[in-house]
Coordinates of C-alpha atoms in Angstrom, one line a residue:
M264 CA 63.2 133.3 71.4
G265 CA 62.8 132.5 75.3
K266 CA 65.8 131.3 76.9
V267 CA 67.3 129.2 74.0
S268 CA 71.3 128.5 74.7
S269 CA 74.0 130.3 71.8
K270 CA 74.9 126.7 71.1
K271 CA 71.2 126.1 70.5
L272 CA 70.9 128.9 68.1
Y273 CA 73.9 128.1 66.3
E274 CA 72.4 124.6 65.3
F275 CA 69.2 126.2 64.2
R276 CA 70.7 128.5 62.4
R277 CA 73.2 126.3 60.6
T278 CA 70.2 123.9 60.2
L279 CA 67.9 126.9 58.1
E280 CA 71.5 127.5 56.3
E281 CA 71.6 124.0 54.9
L282 CA 67.9 124.1 54.0
A283 CA 68.2 127.3 52.2
K284 CA 70.9 125.7 50.3
K285 CA 68.1 123.1 48.8
K286 CA 66.5 123.8 45.3
G287 CA 63.9 121.4 43.5
R288 CA 63.8 121.3 39.8
G289 CA 60.1 122.4 39.9
T290 CA 57.5 123.8 42.3
E291 CA 57.7 120.3 44.3
L292 CA 59.2 120.8 47.6
V293 CA 56.9 121.0 50.4
S294 CA 56.7 122.6 53.8
V295 CA 54.5 121.9 56.4
Y296 CA 54.3 124.1 59.6
I297 CA 51.8 122.8 62.2
P298 CA 51.0 125.1 65.5
P299 CA 51.2 123.1 68.8
D300 CA 47.0 123.3 69.0
R301 CA 46.6 122.2 65.7
Q302 CA 45.0 118.4 65.6
I303 CA 47.1 116.1 63.6
S304 CA 43.9 114.4 62.2
D305 CA 43.1 117.6 60.5
V306 CA 46.6 117.8 58.8
T307 CA 46.3 114.6 57.5
K308 CA 42.7 115.2 56.1
H309 CA 44.4 118.4 54.7
M310 CA 47.1 116.2 53.0
R311 CA 44.4 114.0 51.2
E312 CA 43.1 116.9 49.9
E313 CA 46.3 118.3 48.5
L314 CA 47.5 114.8 47.3
S315 CA 43.7 114.8 45.4
Q316 CA 44.4 118.0 44.0
S317 CA 47.8 117.6 43.1
A318 CA 46.5 115.4 40.0
N319 CA 45.9 118.8 38.3
I320 CA 49.6 119.4 38.0
K321 CA 50.7 119.4 34.6
S322 CA 54.5 118.3 34.7
K323 CA 54.2 114.8 35.0
Q324 CA 57.8 114.5 36.7
T325 CA 56.7 117.5 38.9
R326 CA 53.3 115.7 39.9
K327 CA 54.8 112.8 40.8
N328 CA 57.4 114.7 43.3
V329 CA 54.8 116.5 44.8
Q330 CA 52.5 113.5 45.4
S331 CA 55.5 111.2 46.8
A332 CA 56.4 114.2 49.1
I333 CA 53.0 114.5 50.5
E334 CA 52.8 110.3 50.8
V335 CA 56.0 110.7 52.8
I336 CA 54.7 113.4 55.1
M337 CA 51.6 111.5 55.6
Q338 CA 53.7 108.5 56.8
R339 CA 55.6 110.9 59.3
L340 CA 52.6 112.6 60.8
K341 CA 51.3 108.6 62.0
L342 CA 54.5 109.2 64.4
F343 CA 53.1 111.9 66.4
P344 CA 49.8 111.5 68.6
K345 CA 50.0 115.5 68.5
P346 CA 52.4 118.3 67.7
P347 CA 55.1 119.0 70.4
E348 CA 55.6 121.9 72.6
N349 CA 56.1 124.2 70.0
G350 CA 54.6 122.6 66.9
L351 CA 55.9 120.7 64.0
V352 CA 57.8 121.7 60.7
M353 CA 58.2 119.4 58.2
F354 CA 60.5 119.9 54.9
V355 CA 59.8 116.9 52.2
G356 CA 60.7 117.2 48.6
M357 CA 62.8 115.3 45.6
I358 CA 66.2 117.2 45.5
P359 CA 68.9 117.0 42.6
R360 CA 72.4 115.6 43.4
G361 CA 73.5 116.7 39.6
G362 CA 72.0 116.4 36.1
P363 CA 68.2 115.0 35.5
G364 CA 67.5 111.6 37.0
T365 CA 69.8 112.0 40.0
E366 CA 66.7 113.5 42.8
K367 CA 66.5 111.9 46.1
M368 CA 64.0 112.3 48.5
E369 CA 64.8 114.5 51.6
T370 CA 63.1 114.7 54.6
Y371 CA 63.2 117.1 57.2
V372 CA 61.3 117.0 60.2
F373 CA 61.5 119.0 63.8
E374 CA 60.5 120.9 66.1
P375 CA 61.2 124.9 66.3
P376 CA 63.0 126.8 69.1
E377 CA 59.4 128.7 69.8
P378 CA 56.1 128.0 68.8
I379 CA 54.4 128.0 65.4
K380 CA 51.6 130.5 65.3
T381 CA 49.8 129.9 61.7
Y382 CA 49.2 126.7 60.1
I383 CA 51.3 126.5 56.9
Y384 CA 51.5 124.3 53.5
H385 CA 53.8 125.6 51.1
C386 CA 54.8 123.9 47.9
N387 CA 57.5 125.9 45.8
S388 CA 61.2 124.9 44.5
E389 CA 62.5 126.2 47.6
F390 CA 61.5 125.4 51.2
Y391 CA 59.4 128.0 52.6
L392 CA 61.6 129.6 55.6
E393 CA 60.5 132.8 56.5
P394 CA 58.8 131.7 59.7
L395 CA 61.8 130.1 61.0
K396 CA 64.2 132.9 59.9
E397 CA 61.8 135.3 62.0
M398 CA 62.6 133.1 65.2
L399 CA 66.2 134.2 64.5
E400 CA 65.6 137.3 65.5
E401 CA 66.7 138.4 68.7
K402 CA 63.6 138.4 71.0
E403 CA 65.2 140.2 74.1
I404 CA 62.2 142.2 76.1
Y405 CA 62.6 146.3 76.6
G406 CA 60.4 147.8 78.6
L407 CA 59.7 151.3 77.0
A408 CA 57.8 154.8 77.8
V409 CA 57.1 157.9 76.4
L410 CA 55.7 160.9 78.3
D411 CA 54.9 164.3 79.0
R412 CA 52.5 165.9 81.4
K413 CA 49.7 165.3 79.2
E414 CA 49.9 161.7 78.2
A415 CA 52.1 158.9 78.7
T416 CA 52.2 155.7 76.6
I417 CA 53.7 152.2 77.9
A418 CA 55.0 149.5 75.6
L419 CA 57.4 146.2 75.2
L420 CA 60.1 145.6 72.5
K421 CA 59.9 142.1 71.7
G422 CA 62.3 141.5 69.4
K423 CA 61.2 143.7 66.7
R424 CA 57.8 143.9 67.7
I425 CA 56.0 146.6 69.7
E426 CA 53.4 145.6 72.2
I427 CA 51.7 149.0 73.4
L428 CA 50.3 148.1 77.0
K429 CA 48.7 151.2 78.4
T430 CA 48.0 154.7 77.1
L431 CA 47.3 157.1 79.9
T432 CA 45.9 161.0 79.9
S433 CA 46.4 163.2 82.9
G434 CA 43.6 165.9 82.9
V435 CA 46.7 168.1 83.7
P436 CA 45.3 171.9 83.2
G437 CA 47.5 174.6 80.8
K438 CA 48.6 177.7 82.1
H439 CA 46.2 180.3 83.8
K440 CA 46.1 183.8 82.8
A441 CA 45.1 185.3 86.2
G442 CA 47.7 187.0 88.6
G443 CA 48.7 187.2 92.0
Q444 CA 47.4 184.5 94.9
S445 CA 44.7 183.3 92.0
Q446 CA 47.8 182.3 89.6
R447 CA 50.1 180.7 92.7
R448 CA 47.4 178.5 94.0
F449 CA 46.7 177.6 90.9
D450 CA 49.9 176.6 89.5
R451 CA 50.5 174.6 93.1
L452 CA 47.2 172.8 91.9
I453 CA 49.2 172.2 88.6
E454 CA 52.4 171.0 90.0
L455 CA 50.1 168.4 92.0
A456 CA 47.9 167.1 89.1
A457 CA 51.2 166.7 87.5
H458 CA 53.0 164.5 90.5
E459 CA 49.9 162.3 90.8
F460 CA 50.3 161.7 86.9
L461 CA 53.5 161.0 87.4
K462 CA 52.9 158.4 90.2
R463 CA 49.9 156.8 88.1
I464 CA 52.8 156.3 85.3
G465 CA 54.9 154.7 87.9
D466 CA 52.2 152.5 89.5
H467 CA 51.3 151.5 85.8
M468 CA 55.3 151.0 84.7
N469 CA 55.8 148.7 88.2
E470 CA 53.1 146.6 87.5
A471 CA 53.7 145.8 83.8
F472 CA 57.6 145.8 84.2
L473 CA 57.9 143.5 87.4
S474 CA 56.5 140.7 86.0
I475 CA 58.8 140.5 83.5
P476 CA 61.9 138.5 85.0
D477 CA 63.8 138.5 81.9
L478 CA 63.4 142.2 81.0
K479 CA 66.7 143.4 79.9
G480 CA 66.1 147.3 80.7
I481 CA 64.1 150.1 80.4
I482 CA 64.1 153.5 77.8
I483 CA 62.0 156.2 78.6
G484 CA 61.3 159.1 76.2
G485 CA 59.1 162.1 75.4
P486 CA 59.5 166.0 74.7
G487 CA 60.9 168.3 77.1
H488 CA 61.8 167.9 80.7
T489 CA 59.1 165.8 82.4
K490 CA 61.0 162.5 81.4
E491 CA 63.9 163.7 83.9
D492 CA 61.6 164.5 86.4
F493 CA 60.0 161.3 86.2
V494 CA 63.5 159.3 86.2
K495 CA 64.7 161.6 89.2
G496 CA 61.6 161.1 91.4
D497 CA 60.6 159.0 93.6
Y498 CA 57.9 157.3 91.1
L499 CA 59.6 153.7 90.2
H500 CA 60.4 150.3 92.3
H501 CA 63.8 150.5 92.7
E502 CA 64.5 147.0 90.6
I503 CA 62.6 148.9 88.2
K504 CA 64.5 152.0 88.2
K505 CA 68.0 149.8 88.3
K506 CA 67.1 148.9 84.6
I507 CA 66.8 152.2 83.1
I508 CA 69.4 152.2 80.1
T509 CA 68.5 156.1 79.2
T510 CA 66.4 158.6 78.6
V511 CA 66.0 160.1 74.6
D512 CA 64.1 163.1 73.4
T513 CA 61.2 163.0 71.1
S514 CA 59.1 165.2 69.4
Y515 CA 55.7 162.8 69.8
T516 CA 54.0 161.0 72.9
G517 CA 51.8 157.9 72.0
E518 CA 52.5 155.4 69.7
F519 CA 54.6 157.7 67.3
G520 CA 56.9 158.6 70.3
I521 CA 57.3 154.8 70.9
R522 CA 58.4 154.9 67.7
E523 CA 60.6 157.5 67.8
V524 CA 62.3 156.0 71.2
I525 CA 63.4 152.5 69.3
D526 CA 64.7 154.6 66.3
K527 CA 66.6 156.8 68.5
S528 CA 67.8 153.5 70.9
M529 CA 68.8 151.1 68.3
D530 CA 72.7 152.1 68.8
V531 CA 72.2 151.4 72.7
L532 CA 70.1 148.1 72.3
T533 CA 72.5 146.9 69.8
E534 CA 75.7 147.7 71.7
I535 CA 74.1 145.8 74.9
D536 CA 73.6 142.7 73.0
V537 CA 77.6 142.6 71.4
M538 CA 78.8 143.9 75.0
R539 CA 78.5 140.6 76.6
E540 CA 80.3 138.7 73.9
K541 CA 83.0 141.6 73.6
K542 CA 83.4 141.1 77.4
L543 CA 84.0 137.3 77.5
V544 CA 86.3 137.8 74.7
Q545 CA 88.4 140.7 76.5
R546 CA 88.3 138.4 79.6
F547 CA 89.7 135.8 77.2
L548 CA 92.3 137.7 75.9
T549 CA 93.2 139.4 79.5
E550 CA 94.0 135.8 80.5
L551 CA 95.7 134.9 77.7
I552 CA 98.3 137.8 78.1
N553 CA 99.2 136.9 81.7
E554 CA 101.7 134.1 82.3
E555 CA 100.0 132.3 84.5
G556 CA 96.3 133.2 82.6
L557 CA 93.6 130.8 82.5
A558 CA 93.2 130.7 78.7
A559 CA 93.8 128.2 76.0
Y560 CA 93.7 128.3 72.4
G561 CA 93.9 126.6 69.0
E562 CA 91.8 122.8 68.6
E563 CA 94.2 120.4 69.8
E564 CA 95.1 122.3 73.2
V565 CA 91.2 123.2 74.0
R566 CA 90.1 119.5 72.9
N567 CA 92.6 118.3 75.4
Y568 CA 91.7 120.7 78.2
L569 CA 88.0 120.1 77.6
Q570 CA 88.6 116.2 78.1
M571 CA 90.2 116.7 81.3
G572 CA 87.3 118.7 82.7
A573 CA 89.3 122.1 82.9
V574 CA 87.4 124.2 80.5
E575 CA 84.9 127.1 82.4
V576 CA 84.1 128.9 79.2
L577 CA 84.0 127.3 75.5
L578 CA 84.3 130.1 73.1
L579 CA 83.4 129.2 69.1
S580 CA 83.4 131.7 66.5
E581 CA 79.9 131.1 64.8
D582 CA 81.7 131.3 61.4
L583 CA 83.8 128.7 62.2
R584 CA 83.7 125.9 59.5
A585 CA 85.1 122.6 59.6
K586 CA 83.9 119.1 60.1
R587 CA 85.7 116.0 62.3
A588 CA 85.7 113.2 60.4
T589 CA 86.4 109.6 61.4
Y590 CA 88.7 107.6 58.5
Q591 CA 88.8 104.0 58.4
C592 CA 91.0 101.7 56.4
P593 CA 89.1 99.3 54.4
S594 CA 91.9 96.8 54.7
C595 CA 93.1 96.8 58.5
N596 CA 89.8 98.8 59.7
Y597 CA 92.6 100.7 61.5
K598 CA 90.3 104.2 62.4
M599 CA 91.5 108.0 63.5
D600 CA 89.8 110.8 63.8
I601 CA 91.1 114.3 62.5
T602 CA 89.5 117.7 61.6
I603 CA 88.9 118.7 58.1
K604 CA 87.4 121.7 56.1
K605 CA 86.4 119.4 53.1
E606 CA 86.9 115.8 51.9
E607 CA 90.2 114.8 51.2
Y608 CA 92.5 111.6 50.4
R609 CA 94.1 110.2 53.8
E610 CA 96.0 106.9 53.3
C611 CA 96.2 104.6 56.1
P612 CA 99.2 105.1 58.2
K613 CA 99.2 101.1 59.0
C614 CA 99.2 99.7 55.3
N615 CA 99.0 102.6 53.2
D616 CA 95.4 101.5 51.8
Q617 CA 93.0 105.0 51.0
M618 CA 91.0 105.3 53.8
K619 CA 87.4 106.4 53.6
I620 CA 85.3 108.6 56.1
V621 CA 83.0 106.7 57.8
D622 CA 81.6 109.8 60.3
S623 CA 81.4 113.3 59.7
R624 CA 80.0 116.2 61.9
D625 CA 80.3 119.5 62.2
L626 CA 83.6 120.6 64.6
I627 CA 81.4 123.0 66.8
D628 CA 78.6 120.2 67.4
D629 CA 81.5 117.8 68.2
L630 CA 83.5 120.1 70.7
V631 CA 79.9 121.3 72.1
E632 CA 79.3 117.5 73.0
I633 CA 82.3 117.0 74.8
A634 CA 81.7 120.5 76.8
E635 CA 78.1 119.5 77.7
T636 CA 79.5 116.2 79.1
V637 CA 82.0 117.7 81.4
G638 CA 79.5 120.7 82.3
S639 CA 81.4 123.4 80.2
E640 CA 79.9 126.9 79.3
V641 CA 79.6 127.0 75.6
E642 CA 79.2 130.8 74.0
I643 CA 78.8 131.1 70.5
I644 CA 80.9 134.2 69.4
S645 CA 79.5 136.6 66.5
T646 CA 81.9 138.1 64.1
E647 CA 80.2 141.2 64.6
T648 CA 82.6 142.7 67.2
E649 CA 86.2 143.3 66.5
E650 CA 87.1 140.7 69.3
G651 CA 84.9 138.3 67.5
I652 CA 86.6 138.6 64.4
Q653 CA 90.2 138.2 66.4
L654 CA 88.8 135.2 68.2
L655 CA 88.3 133.8 64.1
K656 CA 91.4 135.5 62.6
A657 CA 94.3 135.0 64.9
F658 CA 93.1 131.6 67.3
G659 CA 91.1 130.1 64.8
G660 CA 87.8 130.5 65.9
I661 CA 88.6 128.4 69.2
G662 CA 89.6 129.4 72.5
A663 CA 88.6 128.4 76.3
I664 CA 88.6 130.0 79.7
L665 CA 90.2 127.7 82.1
R666 CA 88.6 126.6 85.6
Y667 CA 92.0 125.5 86.6
R668 CA 95.3 124.8 85.0
P669 CA 96.2 121.2 85.3

């Protein structure tokens, strides 16, 4: 997903969670995906056509709701002379709050975190979210190569997508049956041809991989020992060589071999992503057990340190579910901010009247905003590791590594 922060990913993930909960009574929720190179006038024209065709919908209520949604989309399109850099997504429809007659029109319009590839108009009882869910999949880029003395294939793994960059064949001859000097001379020619082939593979890998600044690592596979000879030899640029994670044995070369490399490396790839989070939480825990360690946990303590500008890294569990609500008394206008798991009754401490919630936001959003104001780094920690679970269960999902202790 390019260079998107864990905070942005969290916000995007939560938006999708909310959209996935929305259900229409009929096939009346409209989803529109507009690629960045699509003309807004073309989309508007298509909406007019869909508006006309919707007159054929048999159910009177569904017809009315679909037409209302399309009209809202056409109005919103007027605000955009052209799509944003990554395109535009629009989700519009009547969402029931309870029984029949409680439907309210809801509209969600935003730029996704990476470019939309295909124009989509979709009408159903749920919003169509698959293209956005695909954007949530990890998009780290890894270099792959599978080789033996006869052929080599160089590829990239982008998230779950394989991109074959180059396939090379060697022309290295097989074994020669002659004996004596003729055999030795032929063996030398074979070794020279093999060396030249490995050099050619290295040149192509250097050219392909040096131009990718965010390349996370390289995995090399193949049958036999040629891959080890290649890794040990002087065939790769030193910057590329540093990024080799592991070598794996495969039964094949070519595209089948590339897929085999990926299958046999999944544990390694997963571990790399997980290790960064583990190291952060372990650093937090190490600071915590030190008497003068630079760590804090719990909302109140971390919030105070954040507001002082003392937090270097704010650690938040992605499973943290709470709201930061502003309560106001309708009688004396007294206000207070508190964190809640669900809406609850509050009595005004000044006049004992029942207070009302006048503003509510996600607790993570609230803490992240403070962190960004004071220049603290934010890391959203998954619960896929033991350390991530510990952060959530033992420390309430909120921790901080401090710059200094005030």
